[in-house]
């Protein structure tokens, strides 16, 4: 599986870009999975539901399955957050895994950047960022991509991973 990241600070446009890239790349016939890193506690389950009750009772893992989808929930119960490589190993094979966040990991990335947020540019000190997708002119030694030109960003990523 090929992997590529979209990174950036809060409100830089990462999630919107991820959504557009998944749609664009799957429309080209490739299979895509995603991993999203969250800095806050997340729960895809709801109190009172059977699967939630299983976890609350102490289950390490719970699979919730239906005719439409299935989800595997794993409780860390105080263990360290798993590294990205461990999460990637859990995925079924696809052509490309797009990763949102994980800005400190070493996989190649495009940084989403909006000057209006007034956050610093990560690419300045991070060689794993191969290009910057932005809505502003920047002076940097990496390719600049139009944050709103999804097709061009998809072309860049697919070329980088050898799927173009």
XYZ file of C-alpha atoms in Angstrom:
164
model
C 0.000 0.000 0.000
C 1.133 3.496 -0.787
C 0.713 6.120 1.918
C 0.619 9.893 1.763
C -0.240 12.509 4.336
C -2.135 15.750 4.521
C -0.967 17.849 7.431
C -1.275 21.373 8.723
C -2.508 23.362 11.686
C -6.130 23.650 12.784
C -8.418 25.399 10.271
C -5.876 25.045 7.449
C -8.319 23.055 5.304
C -7.009 19.525 5.903
C -10.340 17.741 6.295
C -11.973 19.435 3.318
C -8.921 18.627 1.209
C -8.962 15.005 2.396
C -12.634 14.677 1.499
C -12.087 16.132 -1.970
C -8.974 13.988 -2.567
C -10.768 10.763 -1.619
C -13.582 11.620 -4.046
C -11.141 12.633 -6.812
C -8.801 9.651 -6.482
C -11.569 7.046 -6.152
C -13.270 8.576 -9.207
C -10.055 7.772 -11.084
C -10.510 4.095 -10.209
C -8.134 3.749 -7.264
C -9.059 2.281 -3.899
C -8.429 4.609 -0.976
C -8.556 4.282 2.801
C -7.939 7.031 5.334
C -6.508 7.433 8.802
C -7.379 10.546 10.807
C -5.419 11.481 13.912
C -7.353 13.231 16.661
C -5.842 15.078 19.592
C -8.969 14.696 21.682
C -10.913 11.741 23.004
C -13.106 10.204 20.308
C -15.882 7.680 20.571
C -17.776 6.306 17.580
C -20.098 4.462 19.920
C -23.058 5.761 21.931
C -23.999 5.193 25.565
C -26.786 2.678 25.935
C -26.031 0.802 22.701
C -25.122 -2.870 23.030
C -21.590 -2.410 21.660
C -20.985 0.461 24.076
C -22.149 -1.744 26.933
C -19.735 -4.492 25.812
C -16.820 -2.042 25.995
C -17.952 -0.680 29.339
C -18.087 -4.239 30.660
C -14.376 -4.600 29.847
C -14.097 -5.997 26.305
C -10.702 -5.224 24.766
C -12.133 -5.169 21.228
C -15.682 -4.962 19.926
C -16.744 -5.533 16.329
C -19.984 -3.827 15.363
C -21.305 -5.350 12.135
C -24.295 -4.811 9.863
C -25.228 -5.387 6.245
C -23.822 -1.933 5.369
C -20.549 -1.694 7.289
C -18.538 -2.976 10.195
C -16.294 -1.259 12.705
C -13.639 -2.598 15.028
C -13.220 -0.631 18.238
C -10.175 -1.257 20.395
C -9.929 0.037 23.936
C -6.440 1.111 24.957
C -7.297 0.949 28.673
C -4.289 3.028 29.653
C -1.880 1.640 27.049
C 0.053 4.062 24.859
C -1.501 5.335 21.664
C -0.426 2.956 18.872
C 2.098 4.230 16.349
C 0.914 4.946 12.821
C 2.649 1.808 11.486
C 0.528 -0.391 13.775
C -2.658 1.266 12.555
C -1.625 0.889 8.913
C -1.076 -2.830 9.537
C -4.747 -3.116 10.553
C -6.037 -1.901 7.181
C -7.156 -4.095 4.309
C -4.984 -3.613 1.201
C -5.849 -0.619 -0.988
C -4.016 1.406 -3.612
C -3.521 4.450 -1.372
C -3.934 5.352 2.279
C -4.366 9.074 2.900
C -3.369 10.144 6.393
C -4.719 13.300 8.012
C -2.564 14.632 10.798
C 0.433 12.726 12.159
C 2.562 15.746 11.304
C 5.583 14.381 13.204
C 5.673 11.008 11.403
C 8.116 10.454 8.549
C 5.777 9.619 5.647
C 5.603 12.104 2.746
C 3.019 14.863 3.124
C 1.352 17.859 1.564
C 0.847 20.715 3.993
C -2.492 22.529 3.835
C -1.818 26.171 4.635
C -4.032 29.233 4.908
C -2.284 32.499 5.797
C -5.464 33.835 7.428
C -4.989 31.408 10.348
C -1.681 33.125 11.180
C -0.062 29.782 12.026
C 3.563 29.177 11.072
C 4.380 27.143 7.998
C 5.373 23.607 9.058
C 7.244 22.886 5.801
C 9.965 25.389 6.690
C 11.489 22.889 9.126
C 10.078 19.576 7.890
C 11.638 17.791 4.888
C 8.828 15.186 4.844
C 6.503 17.880 3.495
C 6.914 17.585 -0.271
C 4.572 20.428 -1.290
C 2.340 23.100 0.198
C -1.300 23.432 -0.827
C -2.176 27.046 -0.123
C -4.489 29.910 -0.981
C -1.651 32.446 -0.583
C 1.649 33.193 -2.312
C 4.595 31.805 -0.350
C 8.362 31.857 -0.668
C 9.475 28.280 0.014
C 11.708 25.673 -1.625
C 8.849 23.207 -2.288
C 6.183 23.061 -4.967
C 3.172 25.282 -4.266
C -0.228 23.880 -5.136
C -3.537 25.725 -5.215
C -5.444 24.543 -2.134
C -8.651 24.625 -4.186
C -7.276 22.679 -7.193
C -8.035 19.161 -5.993
C -7.190 17.542 -9.331
C -3.692 19.081 -9.347
C -3.052 18.008 -5.754
C -4.267 14.488 -6.581
C -1.969 14.444 -9.644
C 0.967 15.469 -7.438
C 0.282 12.790 -4.820
C -0.362 10.017 -7.347
C 2.870 10.894 -9.148
C 4.782 10.929 -5.855
C 3.576 7.436 -4.913
C 3.974 5.978 -8.415
C 0.278 5.577 -9.248
C 0.055 8.269 -11.945
